[in-house]
Coordinates of C-alpha atoms and ligand atoms in Angstrom, one line a residue:
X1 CA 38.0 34.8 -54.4
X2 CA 37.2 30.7 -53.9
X3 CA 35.6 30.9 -50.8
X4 CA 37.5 27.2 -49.3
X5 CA 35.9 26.7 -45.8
X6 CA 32.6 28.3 -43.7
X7 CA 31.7 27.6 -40.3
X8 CA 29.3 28.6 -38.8
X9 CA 28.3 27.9 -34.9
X10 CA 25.4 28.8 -32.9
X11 CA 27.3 30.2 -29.7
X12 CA 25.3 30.7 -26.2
X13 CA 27.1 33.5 -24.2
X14 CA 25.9 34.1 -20.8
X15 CA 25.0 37.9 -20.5
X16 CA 26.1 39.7 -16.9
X17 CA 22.8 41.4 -16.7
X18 CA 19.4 40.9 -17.5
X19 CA 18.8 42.5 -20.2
X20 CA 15.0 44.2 -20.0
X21 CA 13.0 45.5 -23.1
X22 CA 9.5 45.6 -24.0
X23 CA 10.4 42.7 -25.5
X24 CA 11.2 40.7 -21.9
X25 CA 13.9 39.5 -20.4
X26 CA 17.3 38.3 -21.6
X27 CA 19.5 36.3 -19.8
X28 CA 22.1 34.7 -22.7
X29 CA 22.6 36.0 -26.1
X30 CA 22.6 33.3 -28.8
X31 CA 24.7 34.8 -31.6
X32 CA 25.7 33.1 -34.8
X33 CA 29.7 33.3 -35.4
X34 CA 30.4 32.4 -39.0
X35 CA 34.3 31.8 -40.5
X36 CA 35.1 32.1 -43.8
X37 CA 37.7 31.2 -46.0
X38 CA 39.7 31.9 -49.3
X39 CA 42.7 32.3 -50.8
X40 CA 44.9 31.3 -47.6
X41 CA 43.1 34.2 -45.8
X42 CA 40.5 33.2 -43.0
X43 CA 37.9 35.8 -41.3
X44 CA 35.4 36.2 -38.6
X45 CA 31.9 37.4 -38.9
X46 CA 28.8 37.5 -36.6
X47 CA 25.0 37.8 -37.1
X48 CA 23.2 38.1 -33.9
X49 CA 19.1 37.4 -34.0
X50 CA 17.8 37.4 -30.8
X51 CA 16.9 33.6 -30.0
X52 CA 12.9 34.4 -29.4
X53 CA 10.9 35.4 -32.2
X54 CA 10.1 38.4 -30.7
X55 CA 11.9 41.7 -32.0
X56 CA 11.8 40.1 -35.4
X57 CA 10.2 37.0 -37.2
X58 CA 13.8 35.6 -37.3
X59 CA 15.4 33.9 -34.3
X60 CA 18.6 31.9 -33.5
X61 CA 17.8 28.1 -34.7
X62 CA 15.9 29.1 -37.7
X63 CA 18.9 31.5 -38.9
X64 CA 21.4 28.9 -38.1
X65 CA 18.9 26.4 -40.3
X66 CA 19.0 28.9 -43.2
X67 CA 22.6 29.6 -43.4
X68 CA 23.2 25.7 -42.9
X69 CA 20.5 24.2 -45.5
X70 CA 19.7 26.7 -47.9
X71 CA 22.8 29.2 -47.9
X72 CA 26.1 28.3 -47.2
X73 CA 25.7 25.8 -49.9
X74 CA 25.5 28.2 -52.7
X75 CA 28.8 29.9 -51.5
X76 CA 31.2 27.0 -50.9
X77 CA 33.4 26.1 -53.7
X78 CA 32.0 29.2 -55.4
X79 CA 34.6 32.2 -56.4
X80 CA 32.5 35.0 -55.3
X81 CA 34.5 38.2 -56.7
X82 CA 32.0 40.4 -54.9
X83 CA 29.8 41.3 -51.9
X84 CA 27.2 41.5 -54.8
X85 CA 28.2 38.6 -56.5
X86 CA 27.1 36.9 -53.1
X87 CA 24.1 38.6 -52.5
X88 CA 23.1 37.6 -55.7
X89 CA 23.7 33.9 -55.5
X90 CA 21.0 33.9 -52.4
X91 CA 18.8 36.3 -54.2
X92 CA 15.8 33.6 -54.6
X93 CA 15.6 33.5 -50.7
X94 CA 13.3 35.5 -49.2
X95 CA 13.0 37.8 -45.8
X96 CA 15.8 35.9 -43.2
X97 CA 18.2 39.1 -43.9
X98 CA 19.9 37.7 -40.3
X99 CA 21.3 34.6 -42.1
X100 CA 22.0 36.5 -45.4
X101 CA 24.1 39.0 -43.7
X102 CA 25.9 36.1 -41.5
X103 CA 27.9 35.3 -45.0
X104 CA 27.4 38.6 -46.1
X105 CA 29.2 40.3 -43.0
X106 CA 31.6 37.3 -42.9
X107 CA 32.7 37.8 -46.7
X108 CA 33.1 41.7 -46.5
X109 CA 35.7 40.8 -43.0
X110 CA 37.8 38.2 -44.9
X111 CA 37.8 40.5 -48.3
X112 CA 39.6 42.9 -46.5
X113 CA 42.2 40.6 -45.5
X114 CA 42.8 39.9 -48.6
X115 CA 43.3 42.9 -49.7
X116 CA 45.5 43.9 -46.4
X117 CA 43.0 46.7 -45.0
X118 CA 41.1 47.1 -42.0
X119 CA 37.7 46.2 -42.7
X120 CA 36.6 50.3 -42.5
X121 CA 38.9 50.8 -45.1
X122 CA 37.2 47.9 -47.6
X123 CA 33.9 49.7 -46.4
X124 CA 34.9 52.9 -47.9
X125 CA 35.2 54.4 -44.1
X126 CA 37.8 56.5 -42.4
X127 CA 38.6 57.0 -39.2
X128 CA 40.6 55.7 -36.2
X129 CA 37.6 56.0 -33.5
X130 CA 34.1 56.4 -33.6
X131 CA 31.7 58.3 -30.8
X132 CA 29.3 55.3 -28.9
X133 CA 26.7 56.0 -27.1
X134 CA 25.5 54.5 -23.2
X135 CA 21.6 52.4 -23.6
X136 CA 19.8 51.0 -20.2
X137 CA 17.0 48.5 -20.1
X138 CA 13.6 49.1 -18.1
X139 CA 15.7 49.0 -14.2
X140 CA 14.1 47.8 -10.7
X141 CA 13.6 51.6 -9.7
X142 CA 14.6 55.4 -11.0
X143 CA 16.5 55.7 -8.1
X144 CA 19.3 53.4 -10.1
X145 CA 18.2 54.6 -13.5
X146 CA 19.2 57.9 -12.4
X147 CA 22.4 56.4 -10.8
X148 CA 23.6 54.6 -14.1
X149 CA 23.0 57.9 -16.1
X150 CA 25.0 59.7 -13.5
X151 CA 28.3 56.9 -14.1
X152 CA 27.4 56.9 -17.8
X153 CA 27.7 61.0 -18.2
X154 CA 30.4 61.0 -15.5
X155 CA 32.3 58.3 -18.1
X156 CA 32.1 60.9 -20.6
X157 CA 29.1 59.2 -23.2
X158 CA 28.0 61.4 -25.3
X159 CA 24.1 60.5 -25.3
X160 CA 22.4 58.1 -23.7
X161 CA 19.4 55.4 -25.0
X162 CA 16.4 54.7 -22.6
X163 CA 14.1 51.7 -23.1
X164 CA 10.7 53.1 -22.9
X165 CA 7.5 50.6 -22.6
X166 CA 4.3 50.8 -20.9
X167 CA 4.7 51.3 -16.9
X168 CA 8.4 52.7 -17.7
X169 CA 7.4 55.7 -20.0
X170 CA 6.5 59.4 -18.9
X171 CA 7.4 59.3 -15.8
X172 CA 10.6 57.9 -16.4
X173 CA 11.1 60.4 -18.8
X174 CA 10.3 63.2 -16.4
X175 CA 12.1 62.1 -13.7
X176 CA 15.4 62.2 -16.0
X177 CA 15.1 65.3 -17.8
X178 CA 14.5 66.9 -14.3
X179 CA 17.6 65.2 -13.0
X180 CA 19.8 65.8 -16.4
X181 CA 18.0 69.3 -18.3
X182 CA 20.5 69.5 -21.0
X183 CA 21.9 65.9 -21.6
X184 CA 21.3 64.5 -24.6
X185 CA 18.7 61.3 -24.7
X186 CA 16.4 59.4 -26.8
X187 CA 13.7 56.3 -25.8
X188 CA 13.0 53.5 -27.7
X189 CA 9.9 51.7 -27.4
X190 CA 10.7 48.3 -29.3
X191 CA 7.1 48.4 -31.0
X192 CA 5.2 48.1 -27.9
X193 CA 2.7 51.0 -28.5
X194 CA -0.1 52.0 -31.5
X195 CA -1.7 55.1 -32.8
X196 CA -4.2 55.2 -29.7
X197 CA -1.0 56.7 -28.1
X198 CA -0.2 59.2 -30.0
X199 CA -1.3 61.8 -26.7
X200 CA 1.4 60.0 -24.7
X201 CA 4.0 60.8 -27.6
X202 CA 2.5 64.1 -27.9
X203 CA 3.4 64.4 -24.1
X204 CA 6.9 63.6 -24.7
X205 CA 7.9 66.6 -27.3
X206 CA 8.4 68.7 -24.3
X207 CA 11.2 66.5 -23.3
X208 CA 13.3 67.4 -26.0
X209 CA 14.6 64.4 -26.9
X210 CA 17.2 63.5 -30.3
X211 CA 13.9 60.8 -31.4
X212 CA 11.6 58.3 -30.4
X213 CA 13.1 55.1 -31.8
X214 CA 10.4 52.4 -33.0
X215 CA 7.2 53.7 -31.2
X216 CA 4.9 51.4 -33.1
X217 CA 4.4 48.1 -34.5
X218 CA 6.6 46.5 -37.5
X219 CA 3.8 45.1 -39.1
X220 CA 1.9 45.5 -42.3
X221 CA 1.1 49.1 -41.8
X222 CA 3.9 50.4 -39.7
X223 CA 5.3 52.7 -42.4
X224 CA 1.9 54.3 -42.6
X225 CA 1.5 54.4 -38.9
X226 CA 4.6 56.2 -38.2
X227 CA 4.0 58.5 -41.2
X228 CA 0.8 59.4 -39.5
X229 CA 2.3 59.8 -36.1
X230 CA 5.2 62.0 -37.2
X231 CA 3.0 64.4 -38.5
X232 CA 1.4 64.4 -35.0
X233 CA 4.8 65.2 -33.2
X234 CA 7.9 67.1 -33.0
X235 CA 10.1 64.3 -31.5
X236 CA 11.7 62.8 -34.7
X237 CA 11.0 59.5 -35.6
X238 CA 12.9 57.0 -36.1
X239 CA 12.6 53.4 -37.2
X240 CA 14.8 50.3 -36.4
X241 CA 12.6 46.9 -36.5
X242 CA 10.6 48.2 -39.3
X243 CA 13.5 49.0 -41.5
X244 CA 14.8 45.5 -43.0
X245 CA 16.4 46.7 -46.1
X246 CA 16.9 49.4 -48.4
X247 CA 13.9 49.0 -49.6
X248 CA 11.7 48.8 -46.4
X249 CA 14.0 52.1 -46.0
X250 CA 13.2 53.6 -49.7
X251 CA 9.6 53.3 -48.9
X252 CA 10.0 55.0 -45.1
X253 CA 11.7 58.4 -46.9
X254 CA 8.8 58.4 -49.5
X255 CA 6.0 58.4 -46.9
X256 CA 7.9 60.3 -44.0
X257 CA 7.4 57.7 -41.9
X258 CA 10.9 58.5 -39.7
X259 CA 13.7 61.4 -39.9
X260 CA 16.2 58.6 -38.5
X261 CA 17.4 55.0 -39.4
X262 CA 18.9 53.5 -37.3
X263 CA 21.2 50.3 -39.0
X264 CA 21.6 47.5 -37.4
X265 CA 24.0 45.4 -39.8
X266 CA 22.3 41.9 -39.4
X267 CA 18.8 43.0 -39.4
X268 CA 19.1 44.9 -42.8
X269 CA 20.8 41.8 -44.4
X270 CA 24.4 42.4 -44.2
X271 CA 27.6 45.2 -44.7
X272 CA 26.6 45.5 -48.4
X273 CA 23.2 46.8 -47.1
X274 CA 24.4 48.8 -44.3
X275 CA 26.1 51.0 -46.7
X276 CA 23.7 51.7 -49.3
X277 CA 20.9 52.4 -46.7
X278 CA 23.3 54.8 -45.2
X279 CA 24.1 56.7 -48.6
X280 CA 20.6 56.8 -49.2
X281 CA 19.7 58.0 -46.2
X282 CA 22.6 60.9 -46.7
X283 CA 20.8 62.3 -50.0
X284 CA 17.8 62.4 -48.3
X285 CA 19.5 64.3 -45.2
X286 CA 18.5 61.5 -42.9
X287 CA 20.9 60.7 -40.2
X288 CA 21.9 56.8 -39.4
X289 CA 23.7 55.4 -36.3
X290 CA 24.7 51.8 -35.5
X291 CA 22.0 49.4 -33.5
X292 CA 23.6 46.9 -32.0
X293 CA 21.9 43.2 -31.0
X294 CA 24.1 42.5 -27.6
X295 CA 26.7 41.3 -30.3
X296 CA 30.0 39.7 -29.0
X297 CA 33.7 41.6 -29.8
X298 CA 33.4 40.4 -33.1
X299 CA 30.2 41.4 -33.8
X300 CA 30.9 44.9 -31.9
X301 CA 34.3 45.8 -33.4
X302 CA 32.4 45.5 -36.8
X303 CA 29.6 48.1 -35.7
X304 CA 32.4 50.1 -35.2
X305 CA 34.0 49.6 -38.8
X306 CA 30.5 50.0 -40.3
X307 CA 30.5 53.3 -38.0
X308 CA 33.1 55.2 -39.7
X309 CA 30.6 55.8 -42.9
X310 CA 30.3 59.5 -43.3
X311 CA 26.3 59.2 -42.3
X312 CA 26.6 57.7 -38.9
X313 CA 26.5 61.1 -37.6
X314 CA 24.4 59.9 -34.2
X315 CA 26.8 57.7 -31.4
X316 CA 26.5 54.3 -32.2
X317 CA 25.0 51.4 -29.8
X318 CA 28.5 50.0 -29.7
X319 CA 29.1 48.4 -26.2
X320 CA 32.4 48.0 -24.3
X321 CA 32.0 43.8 -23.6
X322 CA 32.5 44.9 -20.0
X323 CA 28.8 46.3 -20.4
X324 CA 27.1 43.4 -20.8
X325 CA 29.3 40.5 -20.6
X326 CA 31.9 39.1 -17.5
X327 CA 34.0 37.4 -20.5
X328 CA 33.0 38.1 -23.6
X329 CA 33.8 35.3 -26.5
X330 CA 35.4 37.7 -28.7
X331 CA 39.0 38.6 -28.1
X332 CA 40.4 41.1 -27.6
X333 CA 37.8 42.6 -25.8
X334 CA 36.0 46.0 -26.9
X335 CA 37.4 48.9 -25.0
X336 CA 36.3 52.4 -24.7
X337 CA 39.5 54.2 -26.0
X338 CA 38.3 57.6 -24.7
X339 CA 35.5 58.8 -23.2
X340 CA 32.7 57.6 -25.1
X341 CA 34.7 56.3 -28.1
X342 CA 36.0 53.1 -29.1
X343 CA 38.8 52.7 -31.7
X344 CA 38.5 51.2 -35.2
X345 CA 40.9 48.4 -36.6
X346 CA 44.2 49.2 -37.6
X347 CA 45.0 45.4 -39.0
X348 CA 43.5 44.0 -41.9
X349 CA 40.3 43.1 -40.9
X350 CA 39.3 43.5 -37.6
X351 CA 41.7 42.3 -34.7
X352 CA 38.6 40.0 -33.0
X353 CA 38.4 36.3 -33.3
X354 CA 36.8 34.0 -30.7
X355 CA 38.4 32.4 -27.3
X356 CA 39.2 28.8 -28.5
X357 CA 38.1 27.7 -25.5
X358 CA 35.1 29.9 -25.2
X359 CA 34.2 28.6 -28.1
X360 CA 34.3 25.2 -27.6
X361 CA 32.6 25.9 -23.9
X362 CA 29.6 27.6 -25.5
X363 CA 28.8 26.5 -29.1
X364 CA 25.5 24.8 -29.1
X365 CA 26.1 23.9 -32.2
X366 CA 28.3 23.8 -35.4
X367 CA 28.5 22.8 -39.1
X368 CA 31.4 22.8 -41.4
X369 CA 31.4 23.1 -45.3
X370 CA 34.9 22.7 -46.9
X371 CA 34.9 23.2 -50.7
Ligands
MG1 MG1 15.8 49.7 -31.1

């Protein structure tokens, strides 16, 4: 397929909330949205970095200056017959997997257009919903922690995601497995802890929770680190920052560094990625589930295409846009379908495409390559 057009535009959504990790606070997400098209079929993708440099080296501006200078470029004009055959063309680029996957996600969306299939179909998924789990930030007290979990289980979530960083840890945990015994939970620390804790991790097997996501740092020895701590604890690991792409992922299974991956689609450099991490994981007998990056619809409806893989076996950080956003950009707007579920496309594609005027509202900025 000739890919004929890409645009690409650095979109600045105003969130509902502020969004609290270890990581601080977020009050906007800055998201790249990224059309592509070829052979009278057009398509919407998204890869979301968050805009400081702070969950991963790569951040909004320098993704957007990537795609623009050194990417999109090599794909314009170009008849790309495969998800591969793109990959391969931006092989020579190192790291920057956000802006890889933003024509990587973009390509696999308007592929299956072309061929007339909903995009879970061109992934080799099937399914008409998929489970999605509930995640809160670090809140101003437990009191409306324990409130939120109480709407979240009452909505009918099947698990629910806790950030966990220092001043917001044990006792947090405590005072929610008192409050919920049997409910299904798991913390994620975003990095903000190192070896010198293992005790407090120790502390946390009698919890019971489904993992620890991301307890230590994604640098140069985090895949020995978390090998060593695993050994040390019950609580499955699992790894999210530190996993970047299937091979960051083929070293993790070799050292036992996690029992979990999770896959979040932009950070592992694409669709084409997310799949063969997953597969891998599967022979291995490691579950997978969707992380998401406060995504808009777009961005969200393709988590959940990615989702129907057979190895996402954990509910999926896949947000109805009422969760974090009063409008969100994309249209129509993710829904939960059922309790904790969301439905996957049934039109070729994915249904999503940005509010014109939305768009026009919040795009920061925008560049245009027509072949
Ligand atoms: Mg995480």
């Amino acid at each position: 397929m000739r890919i004929e057009g890409i645009d690409i535009y650095w979109v600045k959504i105003p969130l509902a909330i502020n969004f609290r990790t270890s990581y601080g606070d977020q009050h906007y997400t800055d998201t790249l949205l990224v059309r592509m098209e070829g052979e009278g079929h057009y398509a919407w993708g998204e890869s979301c970095p968050v805009y400081f440099p702070a969950y991963s080296a790569e951040h909004t501006i320098a993704t957007f200056h990537t795609v623009r200078e050194h990417m999109a470029p090599r794909i314009i004009g170009q008849d790309i017959a495969s998800a591969q055959a793109l990959l391969d063309r931006l092989s020579f680029i190192k790291g920057n997997q956000f802006a890889r996957a933003a024509l990587d996600i973009a390509w696999w969306v308007l592929e299956a257009k072309r061929r007339g299939v909903p995009l879970h179909v061109a992934l080799g998924g099937t399914g008409d919903r998929v489970p999605v789990g509930a995640d809160f930030g670090v809140q101003d007290s437990l009191d409306i922690l324990l409130q939120m979990i109480q709407g979240a289980i009452d909505q009918g979530f099947p698990r629910i995601k806790l950030k966990f960083r220092p001043g917001w840890d044990l006792n947090m945990v405590e005072a929610v497995r008192s409050a919920f015994p049997n409910f299904t939970f798991h913390v994620d620390c975003n990095a903000a802890y190192t070896l010198d804790d293992a005790d407090l991790f120790r502390k946390l097997d009698r919890y019971h929770l489904a993992m620890v996501e991301q307890p230590l740092a994604d640098d140069g020895m985090s895949l020995i680190n978390h090998a060593d701590l695993q050994k040390m604890i019950e609580t499955r690991v699992c790894l999210d920052e530190s996993m970047q792409s299937l091979s960051a992922v083929q070293a993790a299974i070799r050292l036992g560094s996690c029992k979990v991956v999770n896959i979040k689609m932009a950070r592992v450099g694409g669709l084409t990625a997310s799949r063969d991490i997953q597969a891998l994981c599967a022979k291995h007998g490691i579950p997978c589930w969707i992380g998401g990056m406060l995504e808009s619809a777009i961005g969200g409806a393709i988590c959940a295409e990615l989702a129907t893989l057979p190895n996402f076996t954990y509910p999926g950080d896949i947000f109805p846009s009422s969760y974090f956003y009063k409008n969100d950009i994309g249209k129509p707007e993710i829904v939960l379908s059922g309790p904790g579920e969301v439905s996957t496309s049934q039109v070729p594609g994915i249904p999503q495409e940005p509010d014109p005027d939305l768009l026009k509202q919040w795009t920061v900025e925008h560049v245009s390559f027509k072949a």
